[in-house]
Amino acid sequence: MTLKVVIADDEDLIRAGLRVIIDAEPGLSVVGEAGDGAAVVPVVRRERPDVVLMDVRMPAVDGIQATRRLMAMDEAPKVLVVTTFENDDYVYEALRAGASGFLLKRTRPDELVHAIKLVAAGESLLFPAAIRTLAGRQSPAARPASVPGIGRLTGREGDVLRLMTRGLSNGEIAAELVVSQETVKTHVGNVLTKLGARDRTQAVIAAYESGFVSPR
């Protein structure tokens, strides 16, 4: 099955370069482009892509607002932020809005392709150190009540969430806790459900926003 991709970036050259990389990969196809955040939703409604590559800094409607609009759709696509600087505060806001991860524009073609396939499969693209740095700059003082589901986590689910903030995979978490991967998968699913998170990225953001873990 071919994965459909929409590219949203205000620079023609960037869109053209991304299209060449993606269309050259079997199983991937660019089905639409948008030069501004305002144009993303109509393109997505028409083409129904699996993944949207979203620039965060665009005129009129930026990638944060565009991501929020996409997340409000009944069948929202996965959003992968493509940015110039990993410490851009816009990136953290886009992740809070529902993006599944981010990539730098200098990322190698093979890493871009892998990232698209990863988020399309329902996984998150986490860069723990970068997200921790951004959370430290953005998060207010701990407010546990802001994420009610945090208080419903069991002790083991809390352990799993802490390891998720470090960017560990299910296999790595299983090794750390000396349990099976199937058990970890169950715990991860419970964490996402209780926090109302779409994916691991959203769960990690919730962990920082609630004060459950400290970015410092």
Short mmCIF file of C-alpha atoms in Angstrom, two decimals:
data_model
loop_
_atom_site.label_atom_id
_atom_site.label_comp_id
_atom_site.label_asym_id
_atom_site.label_seq_id
_atom_site.Cartn_x
_atom_site.Cartn_y
_atom_site.Cartn_z
CA MET A 1 0.00 0.00 0.00
CA THR A 2 1.31 3.44 -0.95
CA LEU A 3 1.57 5.99 1.85
CA LYS A 4 0.24 9.38 0.80
CA VAL A 5 2.09 12.52 1.87
CA VAL A 6 1.21 16.22 1.77
CA ILE A 7 3.98 18.84 2.05
CA ALA A 8 3.26 22.20 3.69
CA ASP A 9 6.07 24.74 3.39
CA ASP A 10 6.17 28.33 2.16
CA GLU A 11 9.45 27.82 0.27
CA ASP A 12 9.06 26.41 -3.24
CA LEU A 13 12.58 25.00 -3.24
CA ILE A 14 12.04 23.09 0.01
CA ARG A 15 8.79 21.59 -1.25
CA ALA A 16 10.41 20.58 -4.52
CA GLY A 17 13.34 18.93 -2.74
CA LEU A 18 11.12 16.99 -0.36
CA ARG A 19 8.91 15.86 -3.24
CA VAL A 20 11.89 14.46 -5.15
CA ILE A 21 13.08 12.48 -2.11
CA ILE A 22 9.65 11.11 -1.23
CA ASP A 23 8.50 10.24 -4.76
CA ALA A 24 11.77 8.36 -5.33
CA GLU A 25 10.93 5.95 -2.51
CA PRO A 26 8.76 2.95 -3.42
CA GLY A 27 5.61 2.95 -1.35
CA LEU A 28 5.56 6.72 -0.79
CA SER A 29 3.84 9.36 -2.90
CA VAL A 30 3.37 13.12 -2.57
CA VAL A 31 -0.31 13.77 -3.31
CA GLY A 32 -0.46 17.48 -2.56
CA GLU A 33 1.35 20.64 -1.50
CA ALA A 34 0.48 23.80 0.42
CA GLY A 35 2.46 27.02 0.52
CA ASP A 36 0.77 28.26 3.69
CA GLY A 37 -0.96 26.83 6.73
CA ALA A 38 -4.31 28.17 5.54
CA ALA A 39 -4.16 25.95 2.47
CA VAL A 40 -3.32 22.72 4.32
CA VAL A 41 -6.79 21.70 5.50
CA PRO A 42 -8.44 21.91 2.05
CA VAL A 43 -5.62 19.84 0.54
CA VAL A 44 -5.89 17.26 3.31
CA ARG A 45 -9.67 17.02 2.96
CA ARG A 46 -9.29 16.44 -0.77
CA GLU A 47 -6.33 14.04 -0.78
CA ARG A 48 -6.71 12.23 2.58
CA PRO A 49 -2.95 11.78 3.17
CA ASP A 50 -1.44 9.51 5.78
CA VAL A 51 1.24 12.01 6.78
CA VAL A 52 1.61 15.80 6.51
CA LEU A 53 5.13 17.28 6.54
CA MET A 54 4.55 20.62 8.24
CA ASP A 55 6.81 23.65 8.32
CA VAL A 56 6.17 25.60 11.54
CA ARG A 57 7.05 29.10 10.37
CA MET A 58 4.75 30.13 7.55
CA PRO A 59 2.98 33.42 6.77
CA ALA A 60 -0.72 34.04 7.54
CA VAL A 61 -1.38 30.68 9.24
CA ASP A 62 1.65 28.99 10.82
CA GLY A 63 2.25 25.29 11.30
CA ILE A 64 0.97 25.33 14.89
CA GLN A 65 -2.46 26.65 13.95
CA ALA A 66 -2.57 24.38 10.90
CA THR A 67 -1.76 21.36 13.07
CA ARG A 68 -4.57 22.25 15.48
CA ARG A 69 -7.01 22.48 12.57
CA LEU A 70 -5.92 19.08 11.26
CA MET A 71 -6.24 17.46 14.70
CA ALA A 72 -9.84 18.69 14.85
CA MET A 73 -10.73 16.65 11.76
CA ASP A 74 -12.61 13.37 12.14
CA GLU A 75 -9.79 11.41 10.53
CA ALA A 76 -6.70 13.48 11.21
CA PRO A 77 -3.48 12.56 9.42
CA LYS A 78 -0.20 12.18 11.23
CA VAL A 79 1.77 15.42 11.33
CA LEU A 80 5.55 15.49 11.16
CA VAL A 81 7.10 18.91 11.75
CA VAL A 82 10.02 19.86 9.53
CA THR A 83 12.07 22.70 10.98
CA THR A 84 15.38 24.50 10.60
CA PHE A 85 16.24 24.68 14.30
CA GLU A 86 15.51 21.94 16.84
CA ASN A 87 15.32 24.47 19.68
CA ASP A 88 12.67 26.55 17.92
CA ASP A 89 9.89 27.21 20.43
CA TYR A 90 7.41 26.79 17.59
CA VAL A 91 8.36 23.10 17.49
CA TYR A 92 7.23 22.49 21.07
CA GLU A 93 3.94 24.27 20.44
CA ALA A 94 3.38 22.15 17.33
CA LEU A 95 4.01 19.00 19.38
CA ARG A 96 1.54 20.22 21.98
CA ALA A 97 -0.94 20.83 19.17
CA GLY A 98 -0.74 17.18 18.11
CA ALA A 99 2.30 16.65 15.88
CA SER A 100 3.86 13.19 16.24
CA GLY A 101 7.43 14.44 16.08
CA PHE A 102 9.84 16.65 14.22
CA LEU A 103 12.73 16.53 11.79
CA LEU A 104 15.40 19.05 10.90
CA LYS A 105 15.50 20.29 7.31
CA ARG A 106 19.11 19.11 7.10
CA THR A 107 18.00 15.52 7.83
CA ARG A 108 19.37 12.90 5.43
CA PRO A 109 16.93 11.57 2.79
CA ASP A 110 16.93 8.06 4.26
CA GLU A 111 16.10 9.44 7.72
CA LEU A 112 13.23 11.45 6.26
CA VAL A 113 11.79 8.37 4.57
CA HIS A 114 12.16 6.31 7.74
CA ALA A 115 10.44 9.02 9.80
CA ILE A 116 7.46 9.18 7.45
CA LYS A 117 6.99 5.42 7.60
CA LEU A 118 7.42 5.43 11.38
CA VAL A 119 4.71 8.00 12.13
CA ALA A 120 2.40 6.52 9.49
CA ALA A 121 2.61 3.24 11.40
CA GLY A 122 1.42 5.00 14.55
CA GLU A 123 4.79 5.45 16.23
CA SER A 124 6.24 8.72 17.52
CA LEU A 125 9.46 10.40 16.48
CA LEU A 126 11.01 11.49 19.75
CA PHE A 127 14.20 13.42 20.37
CA PRO A 128 14.22 13.28 24.20
CA ALA A 129 17.00 15.80 24.83
CA ALA A 130 15.51 18.39 22.48
CA ILE A 131 11.98 17.96 23.83
CA ARG A 132 13.27 18.17 27.42
CA THR A 133 15.09 21.43 26.60
CA LEU A 134 12.02 22.90 24.93
CA ALA A 135 9.78 21.78 27.80
CA GLY A 136 12.11 23.43 30.28
CA ARG A 137 11.70 26.74 28.50
CA GLN A 138 7.97 26.45 27.88
CA SER A 139 6.35 24.58 30.74
CA PRO A 140 4.93 26.61 33.62
CA ALA A 141 5.28 25.52 37.24
CA ALA A 142 3.99 22.01 37.90
CA ARG A 143 0.20 21.87 37.71
CA PRO A 144 -0.84 18.23 38.25
CA ALA A 145 -4.53 19.09 37.92
CA SER A 146 -3.98 20.22 34.34
CA VAL A 147 -3.68 16.57 33.26
CA PRO A 148 -6.20 14.65 35.44
CA GLY A 149 -5.26 11.29 33.96
CA ILE A 150 -1.81 11.48 35.56
CA GLY A 151 -3.33 10.66 38.94
CA ARG A 152 -4.95 7.51 37.55
CA LEU A 153 -1.68 5.88 36.48
CA THR A 154 -0.58 2.81 38.38
CA GLY A 155 2.95 2.67 39.76
CA ARG A 156 4.16 0.54 36.88
CA GLU A 157 2.42 2.74 34.30
CA GLY A 158 4.21 5.69 35.87
CA ASP A 159 7.52 3.87 35.49
CA VAL A 160 6.75 3.24 31.83
CA LEU A 161 5.87 6.90 31.24
CA ARG A 162 9.14 8.06 32.83
CA LEU A 163 11.07 5.75 30.51
CA MET A 164 9.03 7.01 27.55
CA THR A 165 10.21 10.55 28.31
CA ARG A 166 13.75 9.24 27.84
CA GLY A 167 12.80 8.07 24.36
CA LEU A 168 13.10 4.34 25.08
CA SER A 169 11.39 1.89 22.74
CA ASN A 170 9.09 -0.86 24.00
CA GLY A 171 11.96 -3.32 23.80
CA GLU A 172 14.28 -1.06 25.79
CA ILE A 173 11.58 -0.42 28.40
CA ALA A 174 11.00 -4.17 28.70
CA ALA A 175 14.70 -4.74 29.32
CA GLU A 176 14.83 -1.93 31.89
CA LEU A 177 11.82 -3.23 33.83
CA VAL A 178 12.56 -6.93 33.21
CA VAL A 179 9.14 -7.67 31.73
CA SER A 180 7.92 -8.82 28.32
CA GLN A 181 7.44 -6.44 25.39
CA GLU A 182 3.79 -7.46 25.30
CA THR A 183 3.41 -6.29 28.89
CA VAL A 184 5.06 -2.98 28.03
CA LYS A 185 2.78 -2.58 25.03
CA THR A 186 -0.22 -3.03 27.32
CA HIS A 187 1.14 -0.47 29.80
CA VAL A 188 1.86 2.04 27.02
CA GLY A 189 -1.69 1.62 25.72
CA ASN A 190 -3.08 2.21 29.22
CA VAL A 191 -0.94 5.33 29.64
CA LEU A 192 -2.15 6.79 26.34
CA THR A 193 -5.78 6.02 27.20
CA LYS A 194 -5.64 7.52 30.70
CA LEU A 195 -3.86 10.66 29.51
CA GLY A 196 -6.10 11.03 26.46
CA ALA A 197 -2.94 11.07 24.33
CA ARG A 198 -2.94 10.24 20.62
CA ASP A 199 0.62 8.89 20.71
CA ARG A 200 3.81 8.69 22.75
CA THR A 201 4.81 12.26 21.93
CA GLN A 202 1.57 13.59 23.41
CA ALA A 203 2.06 11.42 26.51
CA VAL A 204 5.58 12.80 27.00
CA ILE A 205 4.33 16.37 26.62
CA ALA A 206 1.62 15.62 29.23
CA ALA A 207 4.26 14.25 31.60
CA TYR A 208 6.18 17.53 31.44
CA GLU A 209 3.12 19.79 31.44
CA SER A 210 1.71 18.14 34.56
CA GLY A 211 4.97 18.18 36.47
CA PHE A 212 5.00 14.36 36.59
CA VAL A 213 8.60 14.57 35.38
CA SER A 214 10.82 17.62 35.46
CA PRO A 215 12.67 18.78 32.34
CA ARG A 216 15.35 20.10 34.65
#
